PDB file of C-alpha atoms in Angstrom:
ATOM      1  CA  MET A 115      -6.373  -5.284 -25.668  1.00 55.00           C
ATOM      2  CA  PHE A 116      -5.967  -5.470 -22.070  1.00 64.00           C
ATOM      3  CA  SER A 117      -3.574  -2.540 -21.181  1.00 71.00           C
ATOM      4  CA  GLN A 118      -6.131  -1.112 -18.603  1.00 77.00           C
ATOM      5  CA  VAL A 119      -5.897  -4.711 -16.811  1.00 91.00           C
ATOM      6  CA  PHE A 120      -3.830  -5.191 -13.879  1.00 95.00           C
ATOM      7  CA  LEU A 121      -2.293  -9.002 -14.919  1.00 94.00           C
ATOM      8  CA  ALA A 122      -2.100 -11.261 -11.432  1.00 95.00           C
ATOM      9  CA  MET A 123       1.852 -12.346 -11.810  1.00 94.00           C
ATOM     10  CA  THR A 124       3.644 -14.918  -9.672  1.00 91.00           C
ATOM     11  CA  PRO A 125       6.930 -13.221  -8.551  1.00 89.00           C
ATOM     12  CA  GLY A 126       8.952 -15.432 -11.297  1.00 88.00           C
ATOM     13  CA  GLU A 127       6.135 -13.868 -14.308  1.00 89.00           C
ATOM     14  CA  ILE A 128       6.473 -10.665 -13.010  1.00 87.00           C
ATOM     15  CA  PRO A 129      10.573 -10.303 -15.080  1.00 85.00           C
ATOM     16  CA  GLN A 130       8.460 -10.938 -18.279  1.00 81.00           C
ATOM     17  CA  ASN A 131       6.863  -7.508 -17.702  1.00 78.00           C
ATOM     18  CA  PRO A 132       9.168  -5.875 -15.913  1.00 74.00           C
ATOM     19  CA  HIS A 133       7.732  -2.058 -16.702  1.00 74.00           C
ATOM     20  CA  ARG A 134       3.723  -3.123 -16.649  1.00 78.00           C
ATOM     21  CA  ALA A 135       1.676  -2.555 -13.310  1.00 77.00           C
ATOM     22  CA  VAL A 136       0.957  -5.485 -12.387  1.00 93.00           C
ATOM     23  CA  ALA A 137      -1.306  -7.278  -9.256  1.00 96.00           C
ATOM     24  CA  TYR A 138       0.917  -9.424  -7.482  1.00 96.00           C
ATOM     25  CA  MET A 139      -0.622 -12.636  -6.278  1.00 93.00           C
ATOM     26  CA  ALA A 140       1.924 -14.353  -3.528  1.00 87.00           C
ATOM     27  CA  CYS A 141       1.104 -12.822  -0.543  1.00 95.00           C
ATOM     28  CA  HIS A 142      -0.480 -14.932   2.474  1.00 95.00           C
ATOM     29  CA  PHE A 143      -0.305 -15.148   6.154  1.00 95.00           C
ATOM     30  CA  SER A 144       2.782 -16.868   7.171  1.00 94.00           C
ATOM     31  CA  SER A 145       2.518 -20.747   8.617  1.00 89.00           C
ATOM     32  CA  TRP A 146       5.784 -20.139  11.029  1.00 88.00           C
ATOM     33  CA  GLY A 147       5.318 -17.223  11.857  1.00 89.00           C
ATOM     34  CA  LYS A 148       2.856 -13.988  12.719  1.00 93.00           C
ATOM     35  CA  GLY A 149       3.085 -11.699   9.723  1.00 95.00           C
ATOM     36  CA  LEU A 150       2.779 -12.370   5.833  1.00 96.00           C
ATOM     37  CA  SER A 151       4.812 -14.570   4.482  1.00 95.00           C
ATOM     38  CA  ASN A 152       6.219 -14.058   0.115  1.00 94.00           C
ATOM     39  CA  LEU A 153       6.456 -10.276  -0.018  1.00 95.00           C
ATOM     40  CA  PRO A 154       7.900  -9.115  -2.875  1.00 93.00           C
ATOM     41  CA  LEU A 155      10.898  -8.046  -3.719  1.00 91.00           C
ATOM     42  CA  THR A 156      10.578  -5.686  -6.144  1.00 89.00           C
ATOM     43  CA  LEU A 157       7.404  -4.484  -7.983  1.00 91.00           C
ATOM     44  CA  PRO A 158       6.340  -1.668 -10.503  1.00 90.00           C
ATOM     45  CA  ALA A 159       5.619   1.767  -9.102  1.00 91.00           C
ATOM     46  CA  GLY A 160       1.577   1.891  -9.889  1.00 93.00           C
ATOM     47  CA  SER A 161       1.371  -2.677  -9.079  1.00 94.00           C
ATOM     48  CA  ILE A 162      -1.709  -3.989  -6.629  1.00 97.00           C
ATOM     49  CA  ILE A 163      -1.034  -5.844  -4.094  1.00 97.00           C
ATOM     50  CA  LEU A 164      -2.781  -8.927  -3.384  1.00 98.00           C
ATOM     51  CA  VAL A 165      -2.936 -10.443  -0.236  1.00 97.00           C
ATOM     52  CA  ASP A 166      -4.563 -13.754  -0.132  1.00 96.00           C
ATOM     53  CA  ASP A 167      -6.548 -16.529   2.803  1.00 95.00           C
ATOM     54  CA  SER A 168      -4.885 -19.759   1.006  1.00 94.00           C
ATOM     55  CA  MET A 169      -3.431 -19.983   4.608  1.00 93.00           C
ATOM     56  CA  PRO A 170      -6.012 -19.535   7.252  1.00 91.00           C
ATOM     57  CA  LEU A 171      -5.004 -16.043   9.814  1.00 91.00           C
ATOM     58  CA  THR A 172      -5.102 -17.368  13.646  1.00 88.00           C
ATOM     59  CA  ASP A 173      -3.189 -15.822  15.947  1.00 88.00           C
ATOM     60  CA  HIS A 174      -1.258 -13.508  13.684  1.00 92.00           C
ATOM     61  CA  ASP A 175      -0.651  -9.654  14.649  1.00 93.00           C
ATOM     62  CA  PRO A 176      -2.476  -7.101  12.612  1.00 93.00           C
ATOM     63  CA  GLU A 177      -0.559  -4.552  13.295  1.00 94.00           C
ATOM     64  CA  ARG A 178       2.696  -6.296  12.363  1.00 95.00           C
ATOM     65  CA  ILE A 179       1.094  -7.535   8.967  1.00 95.00           C
ATOM     66  CA  THR A 180       0.126  -3.764   8.752  1.00 96.00           C
ATOM     67  CA  ARG A 181       3.638  -2.406   9.346  1.00 96.00           C
ATOM     68  CA  GLN A 182       4.865  -4.924   6.720  1.00 97.00           C
ATOM     69  CA  LEU A 183       2.238  -3.303   3.838  1.00 97.00           C
ATOM     70  CA  GLN A 184       2.403  -0.073   5.121  1.00 97.00           C
ATOM     71  CA  THR A 185       6.284  -0.903   4.513  1.00 97.00           C
ATOM     72  CA  LEU A 186       5.980  -1.989   0.335  1.00 97.00           C
ATOM     73  CA  ILE A 187       3.594   0.910   0.350  1.00 98.00           C
ATOM     74  CA  GLU A 188       6.486   3.146   1.133  1.00 97.00           C
ATOM     75  CA  GLN A 189       8.794   1.016  -0.530  1.00 97.00           C
ATOM     76  CA  PHE A 190       6.939   0.095  -4.252  1.00 95.00           C
ATOM     77  CA  GLN A 191       3.715   2.647  -4.390  1.00 96.00           C
ATOM     78  CA  PRO A 192       1.192   0.245  -5.125  1.00 96.00           C
ATOM     79  CA  SER A 193      -1.783   1.770  -6.238  1.00 95.00           C
ATOM     80  CA  ALA A 194      -3.921  -0.317  -3.602  1.00 97.00           C
ATOM     81  CA  VAL A 195      -4.143  -3.113  -1.981  1.00 98.00           C
ATOM     82  CA  LEU A 196      -6.494  -6.431  -2.099  1.00 98.00           C
ATOM     83  CA  MET A 197      -7.733  -8.825   0.085  1.00 98.00           C
ATOM     84  CA  ASP A 198      -7.977 -11.813  -2.357  1.00 97.00           C
ATOM     85  CA  PHE A 199     -10.073 -13.712   0.979  1.00 97.00           C
ATOM     86  CA  GLN A 200     -11.979 -16.562  -0.261  1.00 95.00           C
ATOM     87  CA  ARG A 201     -12.697 -18.222   3.401  1.00 96.00           C
ATOM     88  CA  PRO A 202     -15.637 -17.178   5.529  1.00 96.00           C
ATOM     89  CA  PRO A 203     -15.783 -13.745   7.737  1.00 95.00           C
ATOM     90  CA  THR A 204     -14.115 -14.693  10.826  1.00 93.00           C
ATOM     91  CA  GLU A 205     -13.458 -11.617  14.038  1.00 92.00           C
ATOM     92  CA  ALA A 206     -10.077 -12.509  13.213  1.00 91.00           C
ATOM     93  CA  ALA A 207     -10.130 -11.595   9.760  1.00 93.00           C
ATOM     94  CA  LEU A 208     -12.301  -8.518  10.593  1.00 94.00           C
ATOM     95  CA  GLU A 209     -10.249  -7.041  13.377  1.00 92.00           C
ATOM     96  CA  PHE A 210      -7.047  -7.667  11.077  1.00 93.00           C
ATOM     97  CA  LEU A 211      -8.590  -5.253   7.989  1.00 96.00           C
ATOM     98  CA  ASP A 212     -10.028  -3.147  10.494  1.00 95.00           C
ATOM     99  CA  ALA A 213      -6.358  -2.117  11.416  1.00 92.00           C
ATOM    100  CA  CYS A 214      -5.485  -2.119   7.924  1.00 94.00           C
ATOM    101  CA  ILE A 215      -7.775  -0.238   6.342  1.00 95.00           C
ATOM    102  CA  GLY A 216      -7.812   2.747   9.489  1.00 92.00           C
ATOM    103  CA  GLN A 217      -3.614   2.767   8.791  1.00 96.00           C
ATOM    104  CA  LEU A 218      -2.978   1.965   5.243  1.00 97.00           C
ATOM    105  CA  THR A 219      -2.146   5.108   3.321  1.00 97.00           C
ATOM    106  CA  CYS A 220      -3.029   3.251   0.373  1.00 96.00           C
ATOM    107  CA  PRO A 221      -6.555   1.726  -0.887  1.00 97.00           C
ATOM    108  CA  VAL A 222      -7.684  -1.125   0.618  1.00 98.00           C
ATOM    109  CA  ALA A 223     -10.170  -3.363  -1.095  1.00 98.00           C
ATOM    110  CA  VAL A 224     -12.376  -6.078   0.971  1.00 98.00           C
ATOM    111  CA  PRO A 225     -15.001  -9.298  -0.165  1.00 98.00           C
ATOM    112  CA  ILE A 226     -17.990  -8.216  -0.398  1.00 97.00           C
ATOM    113  CA  ALA A 227     -18.386 -11.338   2.368  1.00 97.00           C
ATOM    114  CA  TYR A 228     -16.380  -8.990   4.355  1.00 97.00           C
ATOM    115  CA  ALA A 229     -17.807  -5.555   3.618  1.00 97.00           C
ATOM    116  CA  GLU A 230     -20.458  -4.746   5.479  1.00 95.00           C
ATOM    117  CA  PRO A 231     -18.609  -3.318   8.476  1.00 95.00           C
ATOM    118  CA  PHE A 232     -16.582  -1.217   6.355  1.00 97.00           C
ATOM    119  CA  SER A 233     -16.834   1.743   4.043  1.00 96.00           C
ATOM    120  CA  CYS A 234     -13.513   0.591   1.780  1.00 97.00           C
ATOM    121  CA  PRO A 235     -13.723  -0.201  -2.046  1.00 98.00           C
ATOM    122  CA  VAL A 236     -14.945  -3.875  -2.478  1.00 98.00           C
ATOM    123  CA  PHE A 237     -12.792  -6.017  -4.482  1.00 98.00           C
ATOM    124  CA  LEU A 238     -15.832  -7.829  -6.872  1.00 98.00           C
ATOM    125  CA  SER A 239     -16.034 -11.188  -8.192  1.00 97.00           C
ATOM    126  CA  PRO A 240     -16.448 -12.116 -11.975  1.00 97.00           C
ATOM    127  CA  PRO A 241     -19.740 -10.922 -13.029  1.00 97.00           C
ATOM    128  CA  PRO A 242     -22.445 -13.269 -13.029  1.00 96.00           C
ATOM    129  CA  PHE A 243     -24.027 -14.422 -15.952  1.00 95.00           C
ATOM    130  CA  ASP A 244     -27.761 -13.338 -14.554  1.00 92.00           C
ATOM    131  CA  ARG A 245     -27.230  -9.442 -14.082  1.00 94.00           C
ATOM    132  CA  THR A 246     -25.919  -6.931 -15.868  1.00 97.00           C
ATOM    133  CA  LEU A 247     -22.984  -4.940 -15.018  1.00 97.00           C
ATOM    134  CA  GLY A 248     -25.159  -1.752 -14.184  1.00 97.00           C
ATOM    135  CA  ASP A 249     -27.017  -3.960 -11.591  1.00 98.00           C
ATOM    136  CA  TYR A 250     -24.044  -5.728 -10.075  1.00 98.00           C
ATOM    137  CA  PHE A 251     -22.100  -2.601  -9.316  1.00 98.00           C
ATOM    138  CA  ALA A 252     -25.185  -0.696  -8.322  1.00 97.00           C
ATOM    139  CA  PRO A 253     -24.350  -1.448  -4.397  1.00 97.00           C
ATOM    140  CA  TRP A 254     -20.851  -0.981  -4.711  1.00 97.00           C
ATOM    141  CA  LEU A 255     -19.692   2.095  -7.103  1.00 96.00           C
ATOM    142  CA  GLU A 256     -20.016   4.824  -4.577  1.00 96.00           C
ATOM    143  CA  ARG A 257     -17.196   2.673  -2.012  1.00 96.00           C
ATOM    144  CA  GLY A 258     -15.312   2.452  -5.062  1.00 97.00           C
ATOM    145  CA  ILE A 259     -14.584  -0.876  -7.542  1.00 98.00           C
ATOM    146  CA  TYR A 260     -11.794  -3.218  -8.320  1.00 97.00           C
ATOM    147  CA  LEU A 261     -12.931  -5.692 -10.678  1.00 98.00           C
ATOM    148  CA  GLU A 262     -11.410  -9.779 -11.078  1.00 97.00           C
ATOM    149  CA  LEU A 263     -12.089 -11.286 -14.589  1.00 97.00           C
ATOM    150  CA  ALA A 264     -12.273 -14.333 -15.842  1.00 95.00           C
ATOM    151  CA  LEU A 265     -12.537 -16.505 -19.454  1.00 94.00           C
ATOM    152  CA  ASP A 266     -15.297 -18.463 -16.899  1.00 92.00           C
ATOM    153  CA  GLY A 267     -18.531 -19.924 -17.906  1.00 95.00           C
ATOM    154  CA  ILE A 268     -21.891 -21.979 -16.843  1.00 95.00           C
ATOM    155  CA  THR A 269     -24.033 -24.720 -17.676  1.00 95.00           C
ATOM    156  CA  VAL A 270     -27.039 -24.236 -16.258  1.00 95.00           C
ATOM    157  CA  THR A 271     -30.007 -27.483 -16.125  1.00 95.00           C
ATOM    158  CA  VAL A 272     -33.279 -26.585 -16.106  1.00 95.00           C
ATOM    159  CA  ASP A 273     -35.943 -29.649 -15.471  1.00 93.00           C
ATOM    160  CA  ALA A 274     -39.096 -30.422 -14.255  1.00 90.00           C
ATOM    161  CA  SER A 275     -37.167 -30.115 -10.271  1.00 91.00           C
ATOM    162  CA  GLY A 276     -35.779 -26.787 -10.906  1.00 93.00           C
ATOM    163  CA  SER A 277     -32.578 -25.399 -12.660  1.00 92.00           C
ATOM    164  CA  ARG A 278     -28.763 -26.681 -11.545  1.00 93.00           C
ATOM    165  CA  LEU A 279     -25.455 -24.808 -12.357  1.00 93.00           C
ATOM    166  CA  GLN A 280     -22.030 -26.239 -12.912  1.00 94.00           C
ATOM    167  CA  PRO A 281     -18.932 -24.488 -13.417  1.00 92.00           C
ATOM    168  CA  LEU A 282     -17.953 -24.773 -16.610  1.00 92.00           C
ATOM    169  CA  PRO A 283     -14.217 -27.036 -17.006  1.00 86.00           C
ATOM    170  CA  PRO A 284     -10.994 -24.149 -16.659  1.00 80.00           C
ATOM    171  CA  TYR A 285      -9.997 -22.978 -20.187  1.00 76.00           C
ATOM    172  CA  PHE A 286     -12.920 -24.786 -21.813  1.00 82.00           C
ATOM    173  CA  THR A 287     -13.004 -24.128 -25.784  1.00 78.00           C
ATOM    174  CA  GLY A 288     -16.880 -24.775 -26.794  1.00 80.00           C
ATOM    175  CA  ALA A 289     -17.390 -22.894 -30.212  1.00 85.00           C
ATOM    176  CA  LEU A 290     -21.000 -20.986 -28.245  1.00 94.00           C
ATOM    177  CA  PRO A 291     -22.654 -19.557 -31.679  1.00 95.00           C
ATOM    178  CA  LEU A 292     -25.201 -17.362 -29.798  1.00 96.00           C
ATOM    179  CA  GLN A 293     -23.995 -14.039 -28.260  1.00 96.00           C
ATOM    180  CA  ASP A 294     -26.284 -12.035 -26.003  1.00 96.00           C
ATOM    181  CA  ASN A 295     -23.963  -7.939 -25.710  1.00 96.00           C
ATOM    182  CA  ALA A 296     -26.435  -6.884 -22.461  1.00 96.00           C
ATOM    183  CA  LEU A 297     -24.553  -9.842 -20.187  1.00 97.00           C
ATOM    184  CA  HIS A 298     -21.279  -9.717 -22.030  1.00 97.00           C
ATOM    185  CA  CYS A 299     -21.486 -13.595 -23.251  1.00 96.00           C
ATOM    186  CA  HIS A 300     -21.190 -16.304 -25.650  1.00 96.00           C
ATOM    187  CA  TYR A 301     -24.130 -19.139 -25.312  1.00 96.00           C
ATOM    188  CA  ASP A 302     -25.550 -22.231 -26.381  1.00 96.00           C
ATOM    189  CA  VAL A 303     -28.931 -24.222 -25.699  1.00 95.00           C
ATOM    190  CA  GLU A 304     -29.785 -28.280 -25.662  1.00 93.00           C
ATOM    191  CA  THR A 305     -33.004 -29.572 -25.531  1.00 93.00           C
ATOM    192  CA  ALA A 306     -34.412 -33.220 -25.304  1.00 86.00           C
ATOM    193  CA  ASP A 307     -38.360 -34.476 -24.047  1.00 83.00           C
ATOM    194  CA  ASP A 308     -37.176 -33.346 -20.291  1.00 91.00           C
ATOM    195  CA  GLN A 309     -35.295 -30.491 -20.255  1.00 94.00           C
ATOM    196  CA  ALA A 310     -32.359 -28.009 -21.361  1.00 95.00           C
ATOM    197  CA  ILE A 311     -29.074 -27.073 -20.866  1.00 94.00           C
ATOM    198  CA  PHE A 312     -27.680 -23.542 -21.562  1.00 95.00           C
ATOM    199  CA  THR A 313     -24.292 -23.734 -21.691  1.00 96.00           C
ATOM    200  CA  LEU A 314     -22.354 -19.837 -21.649  1.00 96.00           C
ATOM    201  CA  SER A 315     -18.911 -18.482 -21.240  1.00 95.00           C
ATOM    202  CA  ARG A 316     -17.126 -15.451 -21.949  1.00 94.00           C
ATOM    203  CA  THR A 317     -14.362 -14.849 -24.763  1.00 92.00           C
ATOM    204  CA  HIS A 318     -11.359 -12.556 -24.874  1.00 93.00           C
ATOM    205  CA  LEU A 319     -13.782 -10.234 -26.944  1.00 94.00           C
ATOM    206  CA  ASP A 320     -16.636 -10.555 -24.540  1.00 96.00           C
ATOM    207  CA  ILE A 321     -14.487  -9.790 -21.712  1.00 96.00           C
ATOM    208  CA  ALA A 322     -13.253  -6.548 -23.676  1.00 96.00           C
ATOM    209  CA  ASP A 323     -16.256  -5.159 -24.609  1.00 97.00           C
ATOM    210  CA  LEU A 324     -17.371  -6.001 -20.718  1.00 97.00           C
ATOM    211  CA  LEU A 325     -14.634  -4.530 -18.905  1.00 96.00           C
ATOM    212  CA  LYS A 326     -15.186  -0.885 -21.904  1.00 96.00           C
ATOM    213  CA  GLU A 327     -18.832  -0.888 -20.322  1.00 97.00           C
ATOM    214  CA  ALA A 328     -17.082  -0.904 -16.657  1.00 97.00           C
ATOM    215  CA  VAL A 329     -14.628   1.534 -17.227  1.00 95.00           C
ATOM    216  CA  SER A 330     -17.822   3.706 -18.592  1.00 96.00           C
ATOM    217  CA  LEU A 331     -18.928   2.884 -15.525  1.00 96.00           C
ATOM    218  CA  GLY A 332     -16.386   4.516 -13.216  1.00 95.00           C
ATOM    219  CA  ILE A 333     -14.391   0.978 -11.841  1.00 96.00           C
ATOM    220  CA  ARG A 334     -10.590   1.711 -10.358  1.00 96.00           C
ATOM    221  CA  GLY A 335      -8.783  -0.980 -11.712  1.00 95.00           C
ATOM    222  CA  ALA A 336      -9.526  -4.671 -13.455  1.00 97.00           C
ATOM    223  CA  VAL A 337      -7.501  -7.432 -12.072  1.00 97.00           C
ATOM    224  CA  GLY A 338      -7.315 -10.516 -14.233  1.00 95.00           C
ATOM    225  CA  LEU A 339      -4.321 -13.505 -14.582  1.00 94.00           C
ATOM    226  CA  TYR A 340      -1.455 -12.926 -16.773  1.00 92.00           C
ATOM    227  CA  ARG A 341      -1.889 -16.973 -18.124  1.00 90.00           C
ATOM    228  CA  GLU A 342      -5.399 -15.774 -19.504  1.00 91.00           C
ATOM    229  CA  PHE A 343      -5.219 -12.331 -20.237  1.00 90.00           C
ATOM    230  CA  GLY A 344      -0.745 -11.245 -20.829  1.00 80.00           C
TER     231      GLY A 344
END
């Protein structure tokens, strides 16, 4: 079902899928040096390399990191390098991305928060529950999209004071009887005298339908956790 998904794996999980293109998810800025640490020692051709900012980028050397990544590109021929950054943009991070995007010989994608100064592809978070894929993708299709997939969900509580969103616990297993084919999710509604609670989540079947539409719209690739989609 998810053969088109790059499975995000740790180094320990990759040997279980030796012939499958993966998304290597352990590269981050070194806590002791000026480069990257946890570089892959082997990787199937056509895979994706994820670089995260779990360790903040401070006085690291952009040129050194770019050389490290280019060496990996020449060794393993990945299809893309995706910057899986969760921290707010900083001047150091933007300088680093400028060096990478200008010098690496495979596509580099960045999150929306970092996208404005560049013209490279974007790495989009899982689609929200209140927008169609066409609407979500529209600003980025010409640049190219790599899409993160997740079995996530939310609750929306609506009362006289407004609405409040809360993420569902990881690996929510509640059965939701209603389905929205346009938003690719299941949902349920609970009402009381003073509020309504909407619960929305995506099952594997919802994600499969979402992925079909995303591919038809022209995404370059989709990334999902091995433990969710493997």
